[in-house]
mmCIF file of C-alpha atoms and ligand atoms in Angstrom:
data_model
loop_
_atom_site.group_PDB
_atom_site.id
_atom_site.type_symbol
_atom_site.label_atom_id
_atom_site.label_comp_id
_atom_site.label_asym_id
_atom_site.label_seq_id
_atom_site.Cartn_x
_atom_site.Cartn_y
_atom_site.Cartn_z
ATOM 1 C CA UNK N 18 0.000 0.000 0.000
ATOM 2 C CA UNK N 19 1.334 3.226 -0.895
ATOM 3 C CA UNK N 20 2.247 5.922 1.870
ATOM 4 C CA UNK N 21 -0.640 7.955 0.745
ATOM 5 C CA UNK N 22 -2.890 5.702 1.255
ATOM 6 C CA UNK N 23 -1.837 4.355 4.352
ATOM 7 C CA UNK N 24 -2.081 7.564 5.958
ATOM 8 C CA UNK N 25 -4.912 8.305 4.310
ATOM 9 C CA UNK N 26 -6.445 5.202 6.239
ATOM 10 C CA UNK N 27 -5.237 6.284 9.286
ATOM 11 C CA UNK N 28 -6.991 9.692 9.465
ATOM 12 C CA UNK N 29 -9.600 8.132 8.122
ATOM 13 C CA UNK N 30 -9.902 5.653 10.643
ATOM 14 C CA UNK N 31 -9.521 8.078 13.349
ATOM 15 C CA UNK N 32 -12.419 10.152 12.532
ATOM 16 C CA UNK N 33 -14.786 7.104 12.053
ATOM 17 C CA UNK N 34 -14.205 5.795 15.133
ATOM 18 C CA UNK N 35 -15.030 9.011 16.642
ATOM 19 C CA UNK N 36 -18.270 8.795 14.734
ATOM 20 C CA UNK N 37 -18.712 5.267 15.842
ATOM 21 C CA UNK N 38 -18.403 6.126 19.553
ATOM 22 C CA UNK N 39 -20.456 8.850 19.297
ATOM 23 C CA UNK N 40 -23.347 7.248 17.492
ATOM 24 C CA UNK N 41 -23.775 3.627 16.402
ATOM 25 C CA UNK N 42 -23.053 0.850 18.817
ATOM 26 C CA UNK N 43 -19.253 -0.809 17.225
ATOM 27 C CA UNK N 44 -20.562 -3.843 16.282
ATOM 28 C CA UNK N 45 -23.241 -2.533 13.905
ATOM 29 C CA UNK N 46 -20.936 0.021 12.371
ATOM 30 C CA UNK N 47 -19.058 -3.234 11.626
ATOM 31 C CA UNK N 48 -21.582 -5.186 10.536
ATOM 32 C CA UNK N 49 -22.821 -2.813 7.627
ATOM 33 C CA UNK N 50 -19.579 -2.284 6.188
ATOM 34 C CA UNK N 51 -18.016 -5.953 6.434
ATOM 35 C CA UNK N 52 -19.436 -7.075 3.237
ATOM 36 C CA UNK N 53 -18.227 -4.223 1.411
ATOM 37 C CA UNK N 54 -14.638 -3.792 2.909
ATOM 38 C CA UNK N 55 -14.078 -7.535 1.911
ATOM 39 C CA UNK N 56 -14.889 -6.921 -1.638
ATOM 40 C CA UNK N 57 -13.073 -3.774 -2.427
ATOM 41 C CA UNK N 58 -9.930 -3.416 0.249
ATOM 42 C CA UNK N 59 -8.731 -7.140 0.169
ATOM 43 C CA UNK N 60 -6.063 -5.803 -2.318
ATOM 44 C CA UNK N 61 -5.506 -2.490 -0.525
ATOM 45 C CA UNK N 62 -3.965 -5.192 2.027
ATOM 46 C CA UNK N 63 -2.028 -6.883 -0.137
ATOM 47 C CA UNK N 64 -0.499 -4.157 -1.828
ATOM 48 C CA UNK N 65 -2.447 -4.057 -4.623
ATOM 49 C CA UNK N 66 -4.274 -0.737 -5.652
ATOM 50 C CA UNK N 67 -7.582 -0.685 -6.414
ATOM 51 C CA UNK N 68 -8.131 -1.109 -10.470
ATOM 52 C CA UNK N 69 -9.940 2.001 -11.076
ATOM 53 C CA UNK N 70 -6.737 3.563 -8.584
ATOM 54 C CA UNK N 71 -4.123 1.775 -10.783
ATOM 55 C CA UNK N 72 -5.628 3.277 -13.804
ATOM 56 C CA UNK N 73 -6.703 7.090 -12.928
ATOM 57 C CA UNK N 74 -3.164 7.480 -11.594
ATOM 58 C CA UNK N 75 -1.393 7.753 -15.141
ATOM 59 C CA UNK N 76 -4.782 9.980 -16.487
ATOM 60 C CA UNK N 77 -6.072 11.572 -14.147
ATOM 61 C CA UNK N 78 -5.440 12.769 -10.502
ATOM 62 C CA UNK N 79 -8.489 14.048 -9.401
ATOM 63 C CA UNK N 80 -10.485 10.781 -10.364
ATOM 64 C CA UNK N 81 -7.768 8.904 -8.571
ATOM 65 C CA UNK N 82 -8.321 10.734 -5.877
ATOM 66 C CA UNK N 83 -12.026 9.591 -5.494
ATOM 67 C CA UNK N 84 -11.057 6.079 -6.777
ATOM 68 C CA UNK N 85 -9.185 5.743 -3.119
ATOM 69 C CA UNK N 86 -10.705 8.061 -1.755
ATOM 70 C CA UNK N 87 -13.816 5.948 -2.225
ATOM 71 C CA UNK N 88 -12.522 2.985 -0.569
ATOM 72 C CA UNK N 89 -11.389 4.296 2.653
ATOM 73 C CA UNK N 90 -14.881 3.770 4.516
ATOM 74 C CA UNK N 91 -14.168 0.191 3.738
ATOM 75 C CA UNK N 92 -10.987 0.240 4.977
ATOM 76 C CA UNK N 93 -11.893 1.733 8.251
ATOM 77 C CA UNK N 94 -14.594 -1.018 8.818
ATOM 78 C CA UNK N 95 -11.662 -3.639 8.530
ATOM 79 C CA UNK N 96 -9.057 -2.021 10.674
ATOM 80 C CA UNK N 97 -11.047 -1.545 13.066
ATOM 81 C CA UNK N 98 -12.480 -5.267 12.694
ATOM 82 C CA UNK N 99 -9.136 -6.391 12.775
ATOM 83 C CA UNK N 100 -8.431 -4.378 16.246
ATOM 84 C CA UNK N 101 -11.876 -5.731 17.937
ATOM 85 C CA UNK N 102 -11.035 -9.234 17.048
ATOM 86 C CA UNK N 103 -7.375 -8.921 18.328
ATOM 87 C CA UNK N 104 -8.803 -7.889 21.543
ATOM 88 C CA UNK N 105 -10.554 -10.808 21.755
ATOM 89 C CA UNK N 106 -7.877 -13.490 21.408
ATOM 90 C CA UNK N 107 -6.437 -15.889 23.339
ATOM 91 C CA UNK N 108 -3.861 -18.228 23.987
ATOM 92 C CA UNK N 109 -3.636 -21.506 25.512
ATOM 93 C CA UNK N 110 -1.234 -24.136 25.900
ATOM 94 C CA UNK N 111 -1.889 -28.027 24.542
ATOM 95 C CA UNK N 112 0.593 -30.922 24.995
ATOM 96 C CA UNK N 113 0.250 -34.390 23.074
ATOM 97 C CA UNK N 114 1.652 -36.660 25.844
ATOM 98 C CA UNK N 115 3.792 -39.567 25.060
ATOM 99 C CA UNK N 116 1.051 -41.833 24.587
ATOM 100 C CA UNK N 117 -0.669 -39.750 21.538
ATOM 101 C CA UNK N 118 2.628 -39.208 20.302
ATOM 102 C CA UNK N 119 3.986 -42.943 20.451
ATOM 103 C CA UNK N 120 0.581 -43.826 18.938
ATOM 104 C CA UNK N 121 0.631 -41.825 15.885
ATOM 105 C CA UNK N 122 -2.357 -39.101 16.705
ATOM 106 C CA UNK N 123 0.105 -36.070 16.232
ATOM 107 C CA UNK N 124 -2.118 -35.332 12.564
ATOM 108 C CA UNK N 125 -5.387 -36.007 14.052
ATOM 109 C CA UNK N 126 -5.213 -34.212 16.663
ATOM 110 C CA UNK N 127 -3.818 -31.368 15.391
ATOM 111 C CA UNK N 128 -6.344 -31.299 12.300
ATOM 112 C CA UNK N 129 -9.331 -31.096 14.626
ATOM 113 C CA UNK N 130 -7.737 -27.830 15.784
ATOM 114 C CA UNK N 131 -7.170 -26.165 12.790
ATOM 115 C CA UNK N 132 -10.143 -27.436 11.176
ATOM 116 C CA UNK N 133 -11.951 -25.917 13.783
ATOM 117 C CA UNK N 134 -10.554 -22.561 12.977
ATOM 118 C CA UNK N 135 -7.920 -21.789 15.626
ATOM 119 C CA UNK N 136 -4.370 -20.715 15.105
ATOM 120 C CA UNK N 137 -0.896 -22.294 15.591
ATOM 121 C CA UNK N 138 1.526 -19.973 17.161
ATOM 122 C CA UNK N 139 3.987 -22.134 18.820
ATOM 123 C CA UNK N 140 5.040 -26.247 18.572
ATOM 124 C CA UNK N 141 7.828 -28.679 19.292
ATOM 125 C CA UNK N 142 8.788 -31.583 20.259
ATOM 126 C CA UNK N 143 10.663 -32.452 23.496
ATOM 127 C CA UNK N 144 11.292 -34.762 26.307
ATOM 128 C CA UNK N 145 10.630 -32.871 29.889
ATOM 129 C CA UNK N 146 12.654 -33.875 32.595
ATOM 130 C CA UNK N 147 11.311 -35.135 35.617
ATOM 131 C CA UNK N 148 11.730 -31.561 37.532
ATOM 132 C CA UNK N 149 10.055 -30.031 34.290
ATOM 133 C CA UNK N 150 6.674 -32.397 34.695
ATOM 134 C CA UNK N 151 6.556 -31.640 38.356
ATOM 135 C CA UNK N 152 6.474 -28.170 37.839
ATOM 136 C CA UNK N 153 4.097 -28.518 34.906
ATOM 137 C CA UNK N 154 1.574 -30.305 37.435
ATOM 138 C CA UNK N 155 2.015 -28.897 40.327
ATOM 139 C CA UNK N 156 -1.059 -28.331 41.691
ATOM 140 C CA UNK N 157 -1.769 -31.928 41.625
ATOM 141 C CA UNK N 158 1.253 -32.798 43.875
ATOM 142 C CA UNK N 159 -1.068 -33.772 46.753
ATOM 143 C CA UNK N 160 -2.682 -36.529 44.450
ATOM 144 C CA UNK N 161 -1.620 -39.942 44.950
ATOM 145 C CA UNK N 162 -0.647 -40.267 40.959
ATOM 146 C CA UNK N 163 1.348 -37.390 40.837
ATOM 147 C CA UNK N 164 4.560 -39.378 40.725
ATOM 148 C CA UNK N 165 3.241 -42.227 38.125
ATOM 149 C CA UNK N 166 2.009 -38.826 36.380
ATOM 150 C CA UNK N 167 5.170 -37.276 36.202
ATOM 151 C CA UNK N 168 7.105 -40.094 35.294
ATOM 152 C CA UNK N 169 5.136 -40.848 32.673
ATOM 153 C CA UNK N 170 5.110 -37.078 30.816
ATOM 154 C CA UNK N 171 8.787 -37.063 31.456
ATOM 155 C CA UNK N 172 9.125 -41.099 29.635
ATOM 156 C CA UNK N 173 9.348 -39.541 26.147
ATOM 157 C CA UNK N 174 8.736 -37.217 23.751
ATOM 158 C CA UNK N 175 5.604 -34.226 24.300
ATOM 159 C CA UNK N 176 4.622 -32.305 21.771
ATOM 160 C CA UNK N 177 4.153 -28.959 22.974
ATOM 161 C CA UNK N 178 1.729 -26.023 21.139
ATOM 162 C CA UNK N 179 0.083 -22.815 21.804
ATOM 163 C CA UNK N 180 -2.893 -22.430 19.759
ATOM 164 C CA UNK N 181 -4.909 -18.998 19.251
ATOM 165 C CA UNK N 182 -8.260 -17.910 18.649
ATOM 166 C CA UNK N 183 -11.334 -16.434 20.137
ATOM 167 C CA UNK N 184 -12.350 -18.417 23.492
ATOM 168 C CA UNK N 185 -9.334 -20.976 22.526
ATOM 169 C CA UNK N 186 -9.420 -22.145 26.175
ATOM 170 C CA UNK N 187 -12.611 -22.827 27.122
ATOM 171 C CA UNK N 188 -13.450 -24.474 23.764
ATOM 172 C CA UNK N 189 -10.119 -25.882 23.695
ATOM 173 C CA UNK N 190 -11.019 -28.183 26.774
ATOM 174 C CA UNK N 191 -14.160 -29.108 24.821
ATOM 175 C CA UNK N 192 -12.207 -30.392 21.753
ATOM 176 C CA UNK N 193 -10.338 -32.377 24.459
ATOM 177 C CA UNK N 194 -13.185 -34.122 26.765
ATOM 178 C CA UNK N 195 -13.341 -35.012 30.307
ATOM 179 C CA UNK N 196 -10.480 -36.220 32.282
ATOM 180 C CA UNK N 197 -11.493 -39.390 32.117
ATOM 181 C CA UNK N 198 -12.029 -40.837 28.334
ATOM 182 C CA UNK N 199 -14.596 -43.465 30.098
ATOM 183 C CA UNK N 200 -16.619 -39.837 30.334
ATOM 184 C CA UNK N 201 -15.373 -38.121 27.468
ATOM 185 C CA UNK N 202 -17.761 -37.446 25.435
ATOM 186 C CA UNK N 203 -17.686 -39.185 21.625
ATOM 187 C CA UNK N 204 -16.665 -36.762 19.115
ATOM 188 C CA UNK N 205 -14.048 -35.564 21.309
ATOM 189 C CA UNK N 206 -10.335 -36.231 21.087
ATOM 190 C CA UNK N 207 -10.138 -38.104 24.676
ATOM 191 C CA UNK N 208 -14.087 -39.640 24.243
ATOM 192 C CA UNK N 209 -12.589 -40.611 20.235
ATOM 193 C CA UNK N 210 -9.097 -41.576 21.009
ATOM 194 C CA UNK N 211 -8.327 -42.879 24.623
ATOM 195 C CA UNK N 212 -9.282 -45.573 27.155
ATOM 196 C CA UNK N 213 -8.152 -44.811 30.413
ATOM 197 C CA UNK N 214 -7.413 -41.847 32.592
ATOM 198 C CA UNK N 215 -3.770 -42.845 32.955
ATOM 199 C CA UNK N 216 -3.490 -42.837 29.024
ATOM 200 C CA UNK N 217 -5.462 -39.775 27.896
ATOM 201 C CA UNK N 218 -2.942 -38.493 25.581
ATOM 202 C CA UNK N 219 -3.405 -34.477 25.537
ATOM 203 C CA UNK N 220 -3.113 -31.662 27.860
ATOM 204 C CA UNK N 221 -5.175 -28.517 27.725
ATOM 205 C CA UNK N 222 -4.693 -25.436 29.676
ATOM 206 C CA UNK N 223 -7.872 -25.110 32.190
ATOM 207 C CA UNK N 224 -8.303 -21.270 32.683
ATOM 208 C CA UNK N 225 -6.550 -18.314 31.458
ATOM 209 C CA UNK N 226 -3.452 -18.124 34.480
ATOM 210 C CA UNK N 227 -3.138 -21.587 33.846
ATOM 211 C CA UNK N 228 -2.425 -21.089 29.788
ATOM 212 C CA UNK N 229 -0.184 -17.717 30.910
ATOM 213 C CA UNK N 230 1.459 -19.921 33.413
ATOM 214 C CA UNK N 231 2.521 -22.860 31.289
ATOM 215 C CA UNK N 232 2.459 -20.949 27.990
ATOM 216 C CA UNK N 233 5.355 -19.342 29.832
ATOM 217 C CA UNK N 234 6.999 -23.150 31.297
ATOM 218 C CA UNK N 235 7.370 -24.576 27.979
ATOM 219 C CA UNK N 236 8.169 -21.572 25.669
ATOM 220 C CA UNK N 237 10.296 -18.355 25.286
ATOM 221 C CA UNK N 238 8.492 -15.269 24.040
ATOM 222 C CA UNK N 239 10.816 -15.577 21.082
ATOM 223 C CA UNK N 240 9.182 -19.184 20.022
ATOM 224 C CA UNK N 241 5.511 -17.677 20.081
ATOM 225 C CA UNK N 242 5.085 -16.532 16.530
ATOM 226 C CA UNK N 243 2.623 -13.669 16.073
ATOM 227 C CA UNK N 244 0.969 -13.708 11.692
ATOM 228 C CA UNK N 245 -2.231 -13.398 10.153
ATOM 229 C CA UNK N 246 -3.446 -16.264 8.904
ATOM 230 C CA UNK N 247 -5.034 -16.102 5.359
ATOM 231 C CA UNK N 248 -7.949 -17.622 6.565
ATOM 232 C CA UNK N 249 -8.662 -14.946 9.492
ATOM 233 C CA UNK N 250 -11.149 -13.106 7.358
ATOM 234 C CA UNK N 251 -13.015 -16.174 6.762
ATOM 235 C CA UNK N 252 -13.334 -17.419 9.925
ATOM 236 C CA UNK N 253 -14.062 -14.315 11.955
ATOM 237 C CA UNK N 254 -16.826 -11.944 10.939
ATOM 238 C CA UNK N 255 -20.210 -10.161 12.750
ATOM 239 C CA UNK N 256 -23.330 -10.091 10.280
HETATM 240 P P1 IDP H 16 -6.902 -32.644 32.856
HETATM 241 O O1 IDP H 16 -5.732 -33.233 32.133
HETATM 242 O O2 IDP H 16 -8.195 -33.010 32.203
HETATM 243 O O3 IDP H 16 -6.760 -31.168 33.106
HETATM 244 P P2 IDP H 16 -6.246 -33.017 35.681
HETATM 245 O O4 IDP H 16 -7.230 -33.262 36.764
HETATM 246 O O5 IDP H 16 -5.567 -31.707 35.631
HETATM 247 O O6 IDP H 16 -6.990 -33.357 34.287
HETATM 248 O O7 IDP H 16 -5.155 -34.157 35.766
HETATM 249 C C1 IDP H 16 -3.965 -34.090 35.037
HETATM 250 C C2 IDP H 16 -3.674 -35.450 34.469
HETATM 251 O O8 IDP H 16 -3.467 -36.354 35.544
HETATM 252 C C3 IDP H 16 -4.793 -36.089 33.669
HETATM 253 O O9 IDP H 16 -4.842 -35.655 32.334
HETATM 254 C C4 IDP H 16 -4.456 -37.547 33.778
HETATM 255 O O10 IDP H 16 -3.429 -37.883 32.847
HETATM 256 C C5 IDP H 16 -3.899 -37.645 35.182
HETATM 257 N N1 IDP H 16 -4.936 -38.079 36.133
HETATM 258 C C6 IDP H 16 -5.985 -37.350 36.582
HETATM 259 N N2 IDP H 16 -6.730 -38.077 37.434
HETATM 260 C C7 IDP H 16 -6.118 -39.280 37.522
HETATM 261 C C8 IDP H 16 -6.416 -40.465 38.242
HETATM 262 O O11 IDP H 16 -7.390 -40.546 39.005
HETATM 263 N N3 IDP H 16 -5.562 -41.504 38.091
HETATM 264 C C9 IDP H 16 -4.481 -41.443 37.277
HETATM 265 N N4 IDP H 16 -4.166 -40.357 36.577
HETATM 266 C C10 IDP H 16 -4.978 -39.286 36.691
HETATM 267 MG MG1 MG H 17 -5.457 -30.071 34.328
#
């Protein structure tokens, strides 16, 4: 996008939200001009001008002018879609224990994720020590399996993710099942995929200190990779 244009936006964007505040509630505002932002400013954000932009620019300036000029509405509505949904994210940490991993669930496990629509931000594969799964489930030290427990995350490899999207957490634990995979439900990954509480293959971060906590065990800021995925536009959207 050209300088212009971007700053163009910005003011733009500024005085909008002004408007927006003042009058309409946000998510209306948004509403209305989703369709059209989608349709006209997808190449705006991909660095491609609008045609009838591209083309009054060699003939004439004034016209180009209003080509843009035309567009910017549209571009508000998505910037400032794009801010409200990035307030709404979240992060969460999921582990495939050794069992999943030794049994070869790594793809399906991680396709019911992204197929649901959420985000990978951070993976890899490692074997925790002992210390490590202790401090990973610590608050269960009291339990009689906490030993067996952490023996058994530290046996072999874990693969370790963060995964991102809007209520990731909550819904997160859903795509997982109960505890227990004799209670899971079917359809989940424990309720599809495990037997026994002592072999229920996957992790999932319980609340949101818990996914800051251990989002912050097993990864560096540095490892947590921050994009916008293609499909983002698709997946979010208010009608
Ligand atoms: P969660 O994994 O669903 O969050 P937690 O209660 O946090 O469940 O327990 C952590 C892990 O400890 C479980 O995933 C399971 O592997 C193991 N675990 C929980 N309860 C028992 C039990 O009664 N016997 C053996 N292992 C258990
Ligand atoms: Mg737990």
């Amino acid at each position: 996008m050209s300088k212009l244009c971007q700053s163009a936006c910005k003011a733009a964007r500024s005085l909008l939200s002004a408007t927006a505040a003042a009058s309409s509630p946000r998510t209306s505002l948004l509403a209305e001009g989703r369709n059209a932002a989608l349709a006209t400013l997808t190449n705006l954000g991909r660095k491609t001008l609008p045609t009838a932009y591209a083309y009054s620019y060699h003939h004439n300036s004034s016209a180009a002018a209003a080509g843009w000029l035309a567009a910017i509405p549209a571009a508000v509505y998505v910037l400032q879609d794009q801010e409200a949904h990035a307030a709404e994210m979240e992060r969460t940490f999921i582990a495939i224990k050794p069992d999943g991993v030794q049994r070869g669930l790594i793809s399906e496990i991680l396709s019911r994720f992204e197929r649901k629509g959420f985000k990978l931000v951070a993976i890899k594969l490692v074997v925790p020590s002992k210390e490590f799964a202790q401090k990973h489930y610590h608050d269960l030290k009291d339990r009689p399996f906490f030993n067996g427990l952490c023996d058994f995350l530290s046996s072999g490899p874990v693969l370790a993710m963060v995964w991102e999207g809007e209520g990731v957490i909550k819904y997160g634990r859903k795509l997982i099942g109960a505890t227990d995979p004799q209670k899971s439900e079917p359809g989940t990954i424990r309720g599809d995929l495990a037997v026994v509480v002592g072999r229920n293959i996957i992790h999932g971060s319980d609340g949101p200190e818990t996914a800051k906590a251990e989002i912050g065990l097993w990864f560096e800021p540095r490892e947590l990779v921050s994009y916008t995925s293609n499909e983002e536009k698709w997946i979010y959207g208010v009608n």
